C-alpha cells in the first residue's frame, strides 16, 4: 500500500501529495528495530525508531475499584503494572508545522550545566511512541527523515539478505544512549479514563541541582489526552496537587495547558504536551484533574492518574549537552 504523509482531514493549501514509502505489516509480536521508518497513527508525523524502552503501564481502567475512595483522595499505587514497549524516535521536522495544533513538537529536556538551577535546554524532535502507535513503512530514499541528528545517529546500510530496516545505528547513537540513559529512560506510564477522555502520563527524572545550600530535584512529565468518544469537547482548566516528601502540598490551578485550550474531536482526538516540576525533596507525588467543557457549555472533571516522582538514579550530574 502506497503511503502519503497524513496531517489531518485536509492537506495544506497549495501542497501536492508525494509518495514517501510503502506500508509494511504491523508487528503483532516482537518489537520494531532501530532504523524502522513509521507514520504516527495518531499525530500523523513521519519518524524513525532509534531504540526501544520497556515500560510498566499502570492502567487504572483495567483494575476494578475495591472500594470507593474518599473525597480528595489521590489514590494509591496498588495498580499492577504491565510491561509494554515504547520507542525513542526522531520526528521529521517537515511535519512539525502540521501537527502543532494537536501536539507540542516533542523534545527531550535536560538540566543545563551551570549555576542557574532552573535553566533547561532541549533537543527538539525527539519523542516517545507506544508500540501500537507505530505504522511501519519502508522507503528507498537514503535520507527519508529530515532531522539534524539523523545522519549523526543512523547510516544507510541495506542488507538485501535480511528483512531488517536499511538503516543501522552509528557508534554515536550507541554512545549517546549510554551516556544519557538515566535522563532518557522511560520506566512508568500511568493511564486513566473519565467519561471517554483518556489521560496518559509519563514522568521522567531529570536530575538534581544544588542551590543555596539545598537540593532541587527536577522531573519532566509528558501528558496525552485522548477523546475516545464522538462528542466534541475542549480542555478549559487544570488543577494539580503536588506533594513533596519534605511534607509540603502545593495546589496549582490555571487556564488550559501550556497556553492552549485544545479541542478534542473525532477528527483530531488527541493532544500531547510536556511540562516540568521541581521539588526540594528526592521524591513526591502528583495528581489532579482537567476541567473539560462540552459544546452545550456544561463541564466535567477528568482525573489525571496519580504518579510518583522518584529520584532513584545515581547522583551524578546530568550531561552538559549532547556531544558526539
PDB file of C-alpha atoms in Angstrom, residues 4-119:
ATOM      1  CA  UNK A   4       1.487   9.630   1.797  1.00  0.00           C
ATOM      2  CA  UNK A   5       2.037  11.898   4.805  1.00  0.00           C
ATOM      3  CA  UNK A   6      -1.202  12.348   6.746  1.00  0.00           C
ATOM      4  CA  UNK A   7      -1.683  15.504   8.822  1.00  0.00           C
ATOM      5  CA  UNK A   8      -5.434  15.734   9.199  1.00  0.00           C
ATOM      6  CA  UNK A   9      -8.612  15.707   7.203  1.00  0.00           C
ATOM      7  CA  UNK A  10      -7.404  18.425   4.794  1.00  0.00           C
ATOM      8  CA  UNK A  11      -3.987  18.812   3.264  1.00  0.00           C
ATOM      9  CA  UNK A  12      -2.319  22.240   3.386  1.00  0.00           C
ATOM     10  CA  UNK A  13      -3.481  24.586   0.641  1.00  0.00           C
ATOM     11  CA  UNK A  14      -1.271  24.556  -2.443  1.00  0.00           C
ATOM     12  CA  UNK A  15       0.568  21.410  -1.384  1.00  0.00           C
ATOM     13  CA  UNK A  16       0.809  18.342  -3.594  1.00  0.00           C
ATOM     14  CA  UNK A  17       0.843  14.894  -2.050  1.00  0.00           C
ATOM     15  CA  UNK A  18       4.011  12.949  -2.758  1.00  0.00           C
ATOM     16  CA  UNK A  19       4.722   9.279  -2.214  1.00  0.00           C
ATOM     17  CA  UNK A  20       7.092   8.749   0.724  1.00  0.00           C
ATOM     18  CA  UNK A  21       7.081   4.969   1.040  1.00  0.00           C
ATOM     19  CA  UNK A  22       5.114   1.741   1.215  1.00  0.00           C
ATOM     20  CA  UNK A  23       3.340   0.445   4.305  1.00  0.00           C
ATOM     21  CA  UNK A  24       4.602  -2.727   5.933  1.00  0.00           C
ATOM     22  CA  UNK A  25       2.715  -5.253   8.044  1.00  0.00           C
ATOM     23  CA  UNK A  26       2.178  -4.312  11.679  1.00  0.00           C
ATOM     24  CA  UNK A  27       4.214  -6.274  14.222  1.00  0.00           C
ATOM     25  CA  UNK A  28       1.762  -8.163  16.410  1.00  0.00           C
ATOM     26  CA  UNK A  29       4.619  -9.841  18.283  1.00  0.00           C
ATOM     27  CA  UNK A  30       8.135  -8.659  18.989  1.00  0.00           C
ATOM     28  CA  UNK A  31       9.429  -5.135  18.617  1.00  0.00           C
ATOM     29  CA  UNK A  32      10.453  -2.777  15.826  1.00  0.00           C
ATOM     30  CA  UNK A  33      14.177  -2.418  15.234  1.00  0.00           C
ATOM     31  CA  UNK A  34      16.482   0.574  15.133  1.00  0.00           C
ATOM     32  CA  UNK A  35      16.044   2.298  11.780  1.00  0.00           C
ATOM     33  CA  UNK A  36      12.369   1.408  11.306  1.00  0.00           C
ATOM     34  CA  UNK A  37      10.516   4.165   9.453  1.00  0.00           C
ATOM     35  CA  UNK A  38       6.964   4.802  10.613  1.00  0.00           C
ATOM     36  CA  UNK A  39       3.942   7.053  10.478  1.00  0.00           C
ATOM     37  CA  UNK A  40       2.461   8.031  13.858  1.00  0.00           C
ATOM     38  CA  UNK A  41      -1.069   6.600  13.907  1.00  0.00           C
ATOM     39  CA  UNK A  42      -2.487   9.489  15.984  1.00  0.00           C
ATOM     40  CA  UNK A  43      -0.426  12.587  15.133  1.00  0.00           C
ATOM     41  CA  UNK A  44       0.424  11.649  11.549  1.00  0.00           C
ATOM     42  CA  UNK A  45       4.095  12.608  11.526  1.00  0.00           C
ATOM     43  CA  UNK A  46       6.898  10.629   9.888  1.00  0.00           C
ATOM     44  CA  UNK A  47       9.582   9.298  12.173  1.00  0.00           C
ATOM     45  CA  UNK A  48      12.283   6.710  12.649  1.00  0.00           C
ATOM     46  CA  UNK A  49      12.954   4.380  15.588  1.00  0.00           C
ATOM     47  CA  UNK A  50      16.214   4.928  17.497  1.00  0.00           C
ATOM     48  CA  UNK A  51      15.840   2.283  20.217  1.00  0.00           C
ATOM     49  CA  UNK A  52      13.146   0.674  22.404  1.00  0.00           C
ATOM     50  CA  UNK A  53      12.234   1.146  26.056  1.00  0.00           C
ATOM     51  CA  UNK A  54      10.423  -1.421  28.195  1.00  0.00           C
ATOM     52  CA  UNK A  55       7.996   0.447  30.433  1.00  0.00           C
ATOM     53  CA  UNK A  56       5.457  -0.555  33.067  1.00  0.00           C
ATOM     54  CA  UNK A  57       1.933   0.672  32.325  1.00  0.00           C
ATOM     55  CA  UNK A  58      -0.256   1.306  35.360  1.00  0.00           C
ATOM     56  CA  UNK A  59      -3.705   1.360  33.764  1.00  0.00           C
ATOM     57  CA  UNK A  60      -6.417   2.244  36.276  1.00  0.00           C
ATOM     58  CA  UNK A  61      -9.109   1.420  33.705  1.00  0.00           C
ATOM     59  CA  UNK A  62      -8.442  -2.317  33.859  1.00  0.00           C
ATOM     60  CA  UNK A  63      -8.448  -2.599  37.661  1.00  0.00           C
ATOM     61  CA  UNK A  64     -11.942  -2.679  39.204  1.00  0.00           C
ATOM     62  CA  UNK A  65     -12.131  -0.470  42.300  1.00  0.00           C
ATOM     63  CA  UNK A  66     -12.128  -2.452  45.533  1.00  0.00           C
ATOM     64  CA  UNK A  67     -13.860   0.281  47.486  1.00  0.00           C
ATOM     65  CA  UNK A  68     -14.825   3.900  46.859  1.00  0.00           C
ATOM     66  CA  UNK A  69     -12.045   6.374  47.542  1.00  0.00           C
ATOM     67  CA  UNK A  70     -12.801   9.220  49.949  1.00  0.00           C
ATOM     68  CA  UNK A  71     -13.223  12.727  48.525  1.00  0.00           C
ATOM     69  CA  UNK A  72      -9.878  14.396  47.852  1.00  0.00           C
ATOM     70  CA  UNK A  73      -8.018  11.093  47.768  1.00  0.00           C
ATOM     71  CA  UNK A  74      -5.303  10.888  45.127  1.00  0.00           C
ATOM     72  CA  UNK A  75      -5.369   7.117  45.003  1.00  0.00           C
ATOM     73  CA  UNK A  76      -2.608   4.652  45.660  1.00  0.00           C
ATOM     74  CA  UNK A  77      -0.145   2.659  43.624  1.00  0.00           C
ATOM     75  CA  UNK A  78      -1.671  -0.762  44.173  1.00  0.00           C
ATOM     76  CA  UNK A  79      -2.492  -0.829  40.440  1.00  0.00           C
ATOM     77  CA  UNK A  80      -0.394  -3.589  38.923  1.00  0.00           C
ATOM     78  CA  UNK A  81       1.902  -2.627  36.092  1.00  0.00           C
ATOM     79  CA  UNK A  82       2.073  -4.426  32.756  1.00  0.00           C
ATOM     80  CA  UNK A  83       5.197  -4.404  30.599  1.00  0.00           C
ATOM     81  CA  UNK A  84       4.844  -2.524  27.319  1.00  0.00           C
ATOM     82  CA  UNK A  85       7.237  -1.389  24.591  1.00  0.00           C
ATOM     83  CA  UNK A  86       7.825   2.262  23.779  1.00  0.00           C
ATOM     84  CA  UNK A  87      10.335   3.700  21.321  1.00  0.00           C
ATOM     85  CA  UNK A  88      12.689   6.670  21.336  1.00  0.00           C
ATOM     86  CA  UNK A  89      12.190   8.242  17.907  1.00  0.00           C
ATOM     87  CA  UNK A  90      13.212  11.143  15.714  1.00  0.00           C
ATOM     88  CA  UNK A  91      10.416  13.274  14.236  1.00  0.00           C
ATOM     89  CA  UNK A  92      10.685  14.545  10.667  1.00  0.00           C
ATOM     90  CA  UNK A  93      10.998  18.333  11.042  1.00  0.00           C
ATOM     91  CA  UNK A  94       8.992  18.880   7.841  1.00  0.00           C
ATOM     92  CA  UNK A  95       5.938  17.514   9.613  1.00  0.00           C
ATOM     93  CA  UNK A  96       6.159  19.592  12.800  1.00  0.00           C
ATOM     94  CA  UNK A  97       4.144  22.596  11.481  1.00  0.00           C
ATOM     95  CA  UNK A  98       1.274  20.295  10.528  1.00  0.00           C
ATOM     96  CA  UNK A  99       0.917  18.720  13.989  1.00  0.00           C
ATOM     97  CA  UNK A 100       1.298  21.884  16.068  1.00  0.00           C
ATOM     98  CA  UNK A 101      -2.447  22.092  16.764  1.00  0.00           C
ATOM     99  CA  UNK A 102      -2.503  18.559  18.161  1.00  0.00           C
ATOM    100  CA  UNK A 103       0.822  18.304  19.919  1.00  0.00           C
ATOM    101  CA  UNK A 104       3.807  20.262  21.023  1.00  0.00           C
ATOM    102  CA  UNK A 105       6.807  19.410  18.910  1.00  0.00           C
ATOM    103  CA  UNK A 106       8.146  16.963  21.436  1.00  0.00           C
ATOM    104  CA  UNK A 107      11.621  17.495  22.835  1.00  0.00           C
ATOM    105  CA  UNK A 108      13.769  15.869  25.484  1.00  0.00           C
ATOM    106  CA  UNK A 109      14.806  18.456  28.044  1.00  0.00           C
ATOM    107  CA  UNK A 110      17.896  18.367  30.250  1.00  0.00           C
ATOM    108  CA  UNK A 111      19.195  20.464  33.106  1.00  0.00           C
ATOM    109  CA  UNK A 112      21.721  22.980  31.884  1.00  0.00           C
ATOM    110  CA  UNK A 113      25.149  22.542  33.434  1.00  0.00           C
ATOM    111  CA  UNK A 114      25.698  25.890  35.126  1.00  0.00           C
ATOM    112  CA  UNK A 115      24.750  27.765  38.279  1.00  0.00           C
ATOM    113  CA  UNK A 116      21.161  28.590  37.331  1.00  0.00           C
ATOM    114  CA  UNK A 117      19.276  25.660  38.886  1.00  0.00           C
ATOM    115  CA  UNK A 118      16.171  26.439  36.808  1.00  0.00           C
ATOM    116  CA  UNK A 119      17.891  26.534  33.421  1.00  0.00           C
TER     117      UNK A 119
END
